[in-house]
Short mmCIF file of C-alpha atoms (C1' of nucleotides) in Angstrom, two decimals:
data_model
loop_
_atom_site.label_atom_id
_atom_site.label_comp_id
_atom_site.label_asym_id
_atom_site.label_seq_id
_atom_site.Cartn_x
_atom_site.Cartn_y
_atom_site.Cartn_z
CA UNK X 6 8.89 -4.07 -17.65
CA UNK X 7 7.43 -1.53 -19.34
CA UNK X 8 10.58 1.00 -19.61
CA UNK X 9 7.92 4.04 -20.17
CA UNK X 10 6.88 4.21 -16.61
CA UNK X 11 9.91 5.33 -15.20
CA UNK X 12 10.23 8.19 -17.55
CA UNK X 13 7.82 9.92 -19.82
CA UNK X 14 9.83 10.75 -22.93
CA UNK X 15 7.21 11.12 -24.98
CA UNK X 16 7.50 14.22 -26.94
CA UNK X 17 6.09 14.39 -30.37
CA UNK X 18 9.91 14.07 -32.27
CA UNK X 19 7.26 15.02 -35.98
CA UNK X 20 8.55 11.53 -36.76
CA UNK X 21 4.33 10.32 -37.96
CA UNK X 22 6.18 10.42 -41.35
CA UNK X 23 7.53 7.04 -42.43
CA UNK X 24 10.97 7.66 -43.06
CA UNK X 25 12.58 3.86 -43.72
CA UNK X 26 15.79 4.88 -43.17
CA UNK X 27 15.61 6.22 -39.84
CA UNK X 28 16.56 3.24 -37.03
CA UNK X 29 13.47 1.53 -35.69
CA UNK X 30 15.63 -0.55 -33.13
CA UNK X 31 18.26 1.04 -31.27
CA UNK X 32 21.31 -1.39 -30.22
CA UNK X 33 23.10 -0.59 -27.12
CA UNK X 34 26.68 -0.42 -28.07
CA UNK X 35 29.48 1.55 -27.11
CA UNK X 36 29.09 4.42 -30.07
CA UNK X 37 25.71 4.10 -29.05
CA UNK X 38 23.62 6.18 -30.46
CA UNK X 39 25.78 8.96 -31.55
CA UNK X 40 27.19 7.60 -34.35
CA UNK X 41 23.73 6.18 -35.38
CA UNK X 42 21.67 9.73 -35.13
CA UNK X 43 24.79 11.63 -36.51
CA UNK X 44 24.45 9.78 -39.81
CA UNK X 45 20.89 10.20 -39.57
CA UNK X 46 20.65 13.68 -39.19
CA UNK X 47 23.50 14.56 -41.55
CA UNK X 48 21.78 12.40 -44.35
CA UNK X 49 18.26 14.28 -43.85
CA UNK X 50 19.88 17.73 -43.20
CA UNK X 51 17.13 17.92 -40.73
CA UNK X 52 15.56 21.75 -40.85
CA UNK X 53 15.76 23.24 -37.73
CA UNK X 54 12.98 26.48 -37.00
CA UNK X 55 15.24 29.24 -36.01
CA UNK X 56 14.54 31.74 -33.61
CA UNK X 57 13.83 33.69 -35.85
CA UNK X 58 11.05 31.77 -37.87
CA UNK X 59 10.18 30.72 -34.40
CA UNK X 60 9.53 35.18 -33.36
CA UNK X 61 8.12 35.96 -36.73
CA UNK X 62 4.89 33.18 -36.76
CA UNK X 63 4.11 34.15 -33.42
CA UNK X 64 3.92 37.94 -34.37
CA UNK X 65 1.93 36.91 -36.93
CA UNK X 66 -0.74 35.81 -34.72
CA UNK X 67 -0.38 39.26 -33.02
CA UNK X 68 1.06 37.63 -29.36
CA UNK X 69 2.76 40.73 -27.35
CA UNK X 70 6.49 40.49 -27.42
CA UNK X 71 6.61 40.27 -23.62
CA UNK X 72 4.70 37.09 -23.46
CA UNK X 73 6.86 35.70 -25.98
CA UNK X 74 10.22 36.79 -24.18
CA UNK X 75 8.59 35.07 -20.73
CA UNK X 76 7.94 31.83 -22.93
CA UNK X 77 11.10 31.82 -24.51
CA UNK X 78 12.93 32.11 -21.52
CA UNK X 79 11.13 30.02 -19.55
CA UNK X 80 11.93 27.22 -22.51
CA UNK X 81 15.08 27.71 -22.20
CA UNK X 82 15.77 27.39 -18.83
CA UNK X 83 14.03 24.21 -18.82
CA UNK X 84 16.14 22.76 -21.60
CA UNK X 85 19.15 24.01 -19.51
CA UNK X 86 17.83 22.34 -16.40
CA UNK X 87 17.38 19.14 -19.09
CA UNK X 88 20.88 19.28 -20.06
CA UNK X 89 22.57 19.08 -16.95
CA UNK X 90 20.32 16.26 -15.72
CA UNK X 91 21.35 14.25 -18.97
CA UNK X 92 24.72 15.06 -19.03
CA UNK X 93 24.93 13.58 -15.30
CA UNK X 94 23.39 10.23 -16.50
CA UNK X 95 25.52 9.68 -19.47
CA UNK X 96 28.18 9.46 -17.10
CA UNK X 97 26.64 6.80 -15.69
CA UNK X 98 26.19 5.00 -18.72
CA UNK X 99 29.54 5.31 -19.68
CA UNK X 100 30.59 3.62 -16.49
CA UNK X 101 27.69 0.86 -16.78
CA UNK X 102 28.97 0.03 -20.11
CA UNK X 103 32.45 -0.47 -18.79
CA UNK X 104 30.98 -2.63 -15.79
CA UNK X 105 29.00 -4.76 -18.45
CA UNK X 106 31.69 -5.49 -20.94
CA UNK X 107 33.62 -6.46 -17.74
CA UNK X 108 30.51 -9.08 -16.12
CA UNK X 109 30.46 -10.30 -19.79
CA UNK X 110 34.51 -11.00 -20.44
CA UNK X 111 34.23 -12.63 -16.88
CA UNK X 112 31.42 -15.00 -17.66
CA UNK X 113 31.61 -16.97 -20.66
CA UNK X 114 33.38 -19.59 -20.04
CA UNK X 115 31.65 -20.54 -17.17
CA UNK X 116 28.34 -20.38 -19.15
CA UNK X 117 30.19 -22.71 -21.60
CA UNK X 118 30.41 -25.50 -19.05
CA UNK X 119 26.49 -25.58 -18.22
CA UNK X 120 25.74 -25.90 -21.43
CA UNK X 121 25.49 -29.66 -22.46
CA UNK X 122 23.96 -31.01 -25.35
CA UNK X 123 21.23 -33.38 -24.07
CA UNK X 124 18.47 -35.87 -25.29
CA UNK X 125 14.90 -34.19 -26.31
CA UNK X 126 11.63 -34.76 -27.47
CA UNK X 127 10.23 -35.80 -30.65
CA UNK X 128 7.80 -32.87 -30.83
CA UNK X 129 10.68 -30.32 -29.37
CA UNK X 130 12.93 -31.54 -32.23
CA UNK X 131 10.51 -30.89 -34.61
CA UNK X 132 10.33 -27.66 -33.24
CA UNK X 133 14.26 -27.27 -34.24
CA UNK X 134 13.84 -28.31 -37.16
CA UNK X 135 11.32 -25.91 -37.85
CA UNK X 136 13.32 -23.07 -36.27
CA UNK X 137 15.71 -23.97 -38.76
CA UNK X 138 13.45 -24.09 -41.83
CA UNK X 139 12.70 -20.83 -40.52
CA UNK X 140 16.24 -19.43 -40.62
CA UNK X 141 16.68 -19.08 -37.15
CA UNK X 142 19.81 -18.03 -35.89
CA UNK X 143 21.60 -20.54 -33.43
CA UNK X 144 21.53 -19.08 -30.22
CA UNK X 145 22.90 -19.69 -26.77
CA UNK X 146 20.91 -19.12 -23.42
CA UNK X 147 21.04 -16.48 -21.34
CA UNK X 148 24.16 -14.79 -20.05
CA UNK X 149 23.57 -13.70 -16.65
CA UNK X 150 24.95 -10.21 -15.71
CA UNK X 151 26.68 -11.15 -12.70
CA UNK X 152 28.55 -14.28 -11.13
CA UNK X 153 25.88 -14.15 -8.88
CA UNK X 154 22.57 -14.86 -11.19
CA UNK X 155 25.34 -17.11 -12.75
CA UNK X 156 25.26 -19.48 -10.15
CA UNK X 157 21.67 -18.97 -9.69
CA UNK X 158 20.71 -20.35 -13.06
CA UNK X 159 23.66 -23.15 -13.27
CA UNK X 160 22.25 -24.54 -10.15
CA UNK X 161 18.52 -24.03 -11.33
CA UNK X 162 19.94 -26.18 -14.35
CA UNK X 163 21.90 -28.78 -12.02
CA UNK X 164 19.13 -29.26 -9.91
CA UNK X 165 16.35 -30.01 -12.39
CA UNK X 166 16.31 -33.51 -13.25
CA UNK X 167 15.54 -32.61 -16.96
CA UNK X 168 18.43 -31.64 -18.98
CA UNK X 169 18.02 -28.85 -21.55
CA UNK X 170 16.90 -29.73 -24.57
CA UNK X 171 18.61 -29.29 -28.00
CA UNK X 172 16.25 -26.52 -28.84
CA UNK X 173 17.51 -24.32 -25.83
CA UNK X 174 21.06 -24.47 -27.82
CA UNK X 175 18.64 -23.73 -31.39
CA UNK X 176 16.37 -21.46 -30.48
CA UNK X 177 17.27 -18.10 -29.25
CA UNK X 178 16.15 -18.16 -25.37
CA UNK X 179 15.87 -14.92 -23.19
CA UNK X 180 14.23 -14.66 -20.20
CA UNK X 181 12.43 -11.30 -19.13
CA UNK X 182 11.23 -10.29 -15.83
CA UNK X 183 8.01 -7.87 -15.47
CA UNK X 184 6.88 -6.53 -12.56
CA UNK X 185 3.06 -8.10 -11.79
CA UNK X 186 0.62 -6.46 -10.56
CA UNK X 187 -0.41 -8.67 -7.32
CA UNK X 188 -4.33 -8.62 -8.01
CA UNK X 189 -3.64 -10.04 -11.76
CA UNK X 190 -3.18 -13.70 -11.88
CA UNK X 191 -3.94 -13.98 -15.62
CA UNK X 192 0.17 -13.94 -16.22
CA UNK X 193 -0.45 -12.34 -19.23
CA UNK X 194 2.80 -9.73 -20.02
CA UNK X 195 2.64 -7.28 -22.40
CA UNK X 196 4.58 -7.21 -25.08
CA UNK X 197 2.64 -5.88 -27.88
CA UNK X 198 2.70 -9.41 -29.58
CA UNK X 199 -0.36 -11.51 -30.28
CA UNK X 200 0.06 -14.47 -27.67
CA UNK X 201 -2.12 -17.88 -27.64
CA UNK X 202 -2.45 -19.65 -24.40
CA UNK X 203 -2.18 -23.57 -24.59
CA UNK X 204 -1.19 -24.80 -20.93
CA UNK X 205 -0.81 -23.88 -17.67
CA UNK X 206 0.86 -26.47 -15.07
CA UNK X 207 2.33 -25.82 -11.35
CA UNK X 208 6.06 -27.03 -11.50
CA UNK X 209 7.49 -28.51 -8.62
CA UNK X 210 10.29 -25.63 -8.06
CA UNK X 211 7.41 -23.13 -7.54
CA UNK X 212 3.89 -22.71 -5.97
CA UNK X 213 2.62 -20.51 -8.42
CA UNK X 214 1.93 -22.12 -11.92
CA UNK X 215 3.71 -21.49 -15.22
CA UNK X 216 1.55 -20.44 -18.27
CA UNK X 217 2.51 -21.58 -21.88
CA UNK X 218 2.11 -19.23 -24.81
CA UNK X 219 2.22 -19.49 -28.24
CA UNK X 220 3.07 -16.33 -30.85
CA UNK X 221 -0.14 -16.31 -32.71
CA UNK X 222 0.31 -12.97 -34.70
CA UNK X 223 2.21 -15.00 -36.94
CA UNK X 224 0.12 -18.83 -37.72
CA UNK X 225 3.89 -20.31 -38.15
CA UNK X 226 5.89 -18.50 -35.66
CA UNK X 227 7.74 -20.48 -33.56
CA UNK X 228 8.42 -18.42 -31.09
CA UNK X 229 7.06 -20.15 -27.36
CA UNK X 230 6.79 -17.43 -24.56
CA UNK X 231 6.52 -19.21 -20.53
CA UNK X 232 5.16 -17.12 -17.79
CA UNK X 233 5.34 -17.78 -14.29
CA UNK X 234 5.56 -15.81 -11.01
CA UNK X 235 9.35 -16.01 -9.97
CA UNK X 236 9.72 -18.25 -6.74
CA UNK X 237 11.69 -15.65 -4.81
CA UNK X 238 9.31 -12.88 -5.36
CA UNK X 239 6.40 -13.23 -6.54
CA UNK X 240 6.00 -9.50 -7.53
CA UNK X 241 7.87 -10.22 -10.45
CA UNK X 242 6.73 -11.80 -13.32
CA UNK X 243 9.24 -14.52 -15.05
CA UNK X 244 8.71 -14.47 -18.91
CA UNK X 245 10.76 -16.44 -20.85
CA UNK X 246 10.62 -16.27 -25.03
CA UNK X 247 12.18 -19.03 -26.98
CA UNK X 248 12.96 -18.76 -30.42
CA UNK X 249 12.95 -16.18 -33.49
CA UNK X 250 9.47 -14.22 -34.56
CA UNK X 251 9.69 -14.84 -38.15
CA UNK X 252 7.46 -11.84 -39.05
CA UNK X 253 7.73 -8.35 -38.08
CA UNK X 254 7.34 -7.35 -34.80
CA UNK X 255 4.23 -4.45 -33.54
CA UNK X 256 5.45 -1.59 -32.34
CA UNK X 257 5.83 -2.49 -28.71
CA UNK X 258 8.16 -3.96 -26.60
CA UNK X 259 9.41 -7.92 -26.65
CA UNK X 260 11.94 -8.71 -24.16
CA UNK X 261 13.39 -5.55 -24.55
CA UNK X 262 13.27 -2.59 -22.84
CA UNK X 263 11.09 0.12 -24.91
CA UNK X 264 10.20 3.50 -24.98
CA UNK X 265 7.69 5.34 -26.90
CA UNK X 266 9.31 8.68 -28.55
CA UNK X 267 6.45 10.61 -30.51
CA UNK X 268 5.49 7.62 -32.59
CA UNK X 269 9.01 6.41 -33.29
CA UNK X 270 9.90 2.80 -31.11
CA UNK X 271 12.85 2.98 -29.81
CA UNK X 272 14.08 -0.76 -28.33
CA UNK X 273 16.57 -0.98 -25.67
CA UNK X 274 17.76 -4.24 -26.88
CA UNK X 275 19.86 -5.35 -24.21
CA UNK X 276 22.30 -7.59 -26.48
CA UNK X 277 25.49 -6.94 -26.81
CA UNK X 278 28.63 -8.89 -28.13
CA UNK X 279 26.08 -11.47 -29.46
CA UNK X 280 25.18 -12.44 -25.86
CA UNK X 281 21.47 -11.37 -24.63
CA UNK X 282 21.55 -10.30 -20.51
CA UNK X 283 19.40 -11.89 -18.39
CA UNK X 284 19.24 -9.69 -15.40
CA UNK X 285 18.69 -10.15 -11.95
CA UNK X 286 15.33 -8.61 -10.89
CA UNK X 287 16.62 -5.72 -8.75
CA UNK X 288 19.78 -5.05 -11.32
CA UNK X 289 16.77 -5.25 -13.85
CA UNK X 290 14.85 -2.51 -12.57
CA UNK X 291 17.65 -0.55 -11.84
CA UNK X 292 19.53 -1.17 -15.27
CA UNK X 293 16.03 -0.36 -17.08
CA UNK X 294 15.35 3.06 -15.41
CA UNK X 295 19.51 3.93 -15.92
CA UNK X 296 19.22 2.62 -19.31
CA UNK X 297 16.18 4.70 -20.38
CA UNK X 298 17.78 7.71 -18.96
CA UNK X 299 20.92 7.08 -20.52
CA UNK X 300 19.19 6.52 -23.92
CA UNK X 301 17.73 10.52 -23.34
CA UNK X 302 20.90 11.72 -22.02
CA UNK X 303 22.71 10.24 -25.12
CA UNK X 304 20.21 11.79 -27.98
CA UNK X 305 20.37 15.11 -26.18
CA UNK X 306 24.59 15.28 -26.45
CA UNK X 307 24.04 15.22 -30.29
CA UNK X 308 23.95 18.42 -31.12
CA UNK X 309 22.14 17.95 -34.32
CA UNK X 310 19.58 16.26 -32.13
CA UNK X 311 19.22 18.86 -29.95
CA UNK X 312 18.30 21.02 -32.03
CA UNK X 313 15.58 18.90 -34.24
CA UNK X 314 14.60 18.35 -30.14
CA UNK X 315 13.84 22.44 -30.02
CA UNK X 316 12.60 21.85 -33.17
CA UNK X 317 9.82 19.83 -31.80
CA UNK X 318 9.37 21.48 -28.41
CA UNK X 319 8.94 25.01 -30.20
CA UNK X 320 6.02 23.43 -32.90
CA UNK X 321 4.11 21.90 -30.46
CA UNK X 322 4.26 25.32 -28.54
CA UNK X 323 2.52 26.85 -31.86
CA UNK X 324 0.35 24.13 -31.39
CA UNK X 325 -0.90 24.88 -28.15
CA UNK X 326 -1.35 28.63 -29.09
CA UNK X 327 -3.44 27.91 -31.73
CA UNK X 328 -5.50 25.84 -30.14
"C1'" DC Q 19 -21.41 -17.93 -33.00
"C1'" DG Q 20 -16.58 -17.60 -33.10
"C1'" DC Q 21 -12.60 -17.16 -30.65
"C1'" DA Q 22 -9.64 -17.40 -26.55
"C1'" DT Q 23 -8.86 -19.52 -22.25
"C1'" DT Q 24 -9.09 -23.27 -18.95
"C1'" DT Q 25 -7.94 -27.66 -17.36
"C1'" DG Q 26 -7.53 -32.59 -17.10
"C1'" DA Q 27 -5.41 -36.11 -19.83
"C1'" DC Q 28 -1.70 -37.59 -22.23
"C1'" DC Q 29 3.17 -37.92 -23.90
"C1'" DA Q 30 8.09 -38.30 -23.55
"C1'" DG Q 31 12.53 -37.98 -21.04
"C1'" DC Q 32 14.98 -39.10 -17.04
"C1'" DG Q 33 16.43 -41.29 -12.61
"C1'" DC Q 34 16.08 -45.11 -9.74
"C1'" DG M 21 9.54 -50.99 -15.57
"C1'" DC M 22 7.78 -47.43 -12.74
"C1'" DG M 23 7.17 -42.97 -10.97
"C1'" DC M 24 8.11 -38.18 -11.39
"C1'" DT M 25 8.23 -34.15 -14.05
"C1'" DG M 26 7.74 -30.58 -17.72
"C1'" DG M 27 5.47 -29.82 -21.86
"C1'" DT M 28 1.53 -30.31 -25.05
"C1'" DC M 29 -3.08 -31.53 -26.66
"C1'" DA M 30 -7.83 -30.97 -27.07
"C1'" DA M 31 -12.51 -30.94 -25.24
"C1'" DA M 32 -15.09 -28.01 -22.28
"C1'" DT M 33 -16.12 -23.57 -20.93
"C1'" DG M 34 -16.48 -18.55 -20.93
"C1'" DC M 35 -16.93 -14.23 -23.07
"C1'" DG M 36 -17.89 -10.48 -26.33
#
DNA sequence: CGCATTTGACCAGCGC
DNA sequence: GCGCTGGTCAAATGCG
């Protein structure tokens, strides 16, 4: 799901300059992201416009002080408004991040026992071993965010016939689900990678058939994306990307939850402790919006980021008057 | 004309 | 060994 829809963030940051040292993917972890923009900002001394600066360009351009005081004042009592709002949601991400680390602590070791190394195919073990010439990082499946998608996918996993193969313990698995829009049966999701279609085939678990993708922005990426209308609700979109993109991803979205800020990326990654959450649909949604809010409430209690934030806001008000 | 998608055939693993 | 199933291949088709 495109994480953008729920809120439009998109306020041009002046980030078009390629700074390499500024974080292109966020993690989500518990000094999340204050420690990360503190060391940002304190390394690039980021220069602020003060009021000042701010007062004398626009006398410059000969603007009546009374229009200025009204715009000024109305700015601020929008970023006010702004602040309380975020302040309220990163109290809910502090207790979301509690709740997670708790799901998490309480399901490993049932995840453990589903997980059985099992027989495979010549072609999918060539596909390991070429995950390894790669130098993939092992990875384990999916760990569900609650007991209950838990026994969801250990008895989607009992009751197929077809044990898992070695490459689901190889590859790194995650499965993603999109809202579809109910007209569109191409299955295509949007991730901002190049995909190749190569099959299509109705499983026996579900009506609606299951598309097979290859990465093909990459000619030897391994990476294997399957798309297929979940059984239970076929609103949503079931994508699920096996292994590692071994070349650098485009600036949108792949499994993760991502937001557009100005023209920086910034990737709700939803990994954590080394173990990747695959969501329920409705916790999904629900996480996605919280998270995306949470990632704006965050930025805004750095201070240092508030202020580059003003920054911004105050520029692209010159901008405006001038044009 | 070149490329992507579609779709039926084929392959391989598993249970009986 | 046979049938079922998920996954893949590759020729046919469609589209810009």
């Amino acid at each position: 799901m495109d994480s953008s829809s729920f809120l439009d963030i998109s306020l041009n940051l002046n980030t078009n300059t390629l700074d390499p040292s500024f974080p292109a993917k966020l993690p989500v972890s518990p000094d999340f992201p204050h420690d990360l923009y503190r060391s940002y900002f304190q390394k690039k001394e980021v220069k602020v416009s003060t009021s000042a600066d701010f007062k004398r360009k626009w006398l410059v351009k000969d603007e009546s002080a009374s229009e200025l005081r009204e715009e000024l004042n109305r700015v601020n009592s929008e970023n006010k408004k702004l602040t309380e709002t975020l302040a309220t949601v990163y109290e809910n991400y502090c207790a979301l991040e509690h709740y997670l680390e708790n799901l998490q602590s309480r399901q490993s070791p049932d995840i453990d026992q589903i997980e059985q190394p099992t027989k495979k195919r010549k072609q999918d073990s060539d596909d390991a071993s070429l995950s390894l010439l790669n130098g993939l990082s092992s990875g384990k499946t999916d760990k569900s965010s609650s007991n209950e998608d838990l026994h969801q996918q250990k008895n989607q996993l009992l009751s197929c016939k077809r044990p898992v193969s070695d490459s689901f313990n190889k590859a790194k698995i995650s499965t993603v689900y999109v809202p579809a829009v109910s007209s569109d049966t191409s299955l295509t999701v949007k991730d901002g990678y190049q995909w190749r279609k190569y099959g299509q085939k109705v499983t026996r678990d579900n009506p609606s058939p299951r598309a097979y993708f290859r990465c093909s922005f990459a000619p030897s990426c391994p990476v294997k994306k399957k798309v297929q209308r979940s059984a239970e609700d076929p609103s949503v979109l079931v994508a699920t990307y096996e292994g590692t993109h071994n070349h650098l991803g485009p600036n949108a979205f792949e499994g993760d939850a991502t937001s557009q800020v100005g023209s920086r990326t910034v990737t709700l990654d939803m990994v954590h402790g080394g173990h990747r959450l695959a969501l329920e649909k409705n916790e999904t949604e629900t996480m996605q919006k919280v998270l995306v809010q949470q990632m704006a409430s965050s930025l805004t209690k750095d201070s240092k980021f508030t202020a580059a934030l003003a920054a911004a806001i105050s520029g692209r008000l010159m901008e405006q008057s001038r044009t």
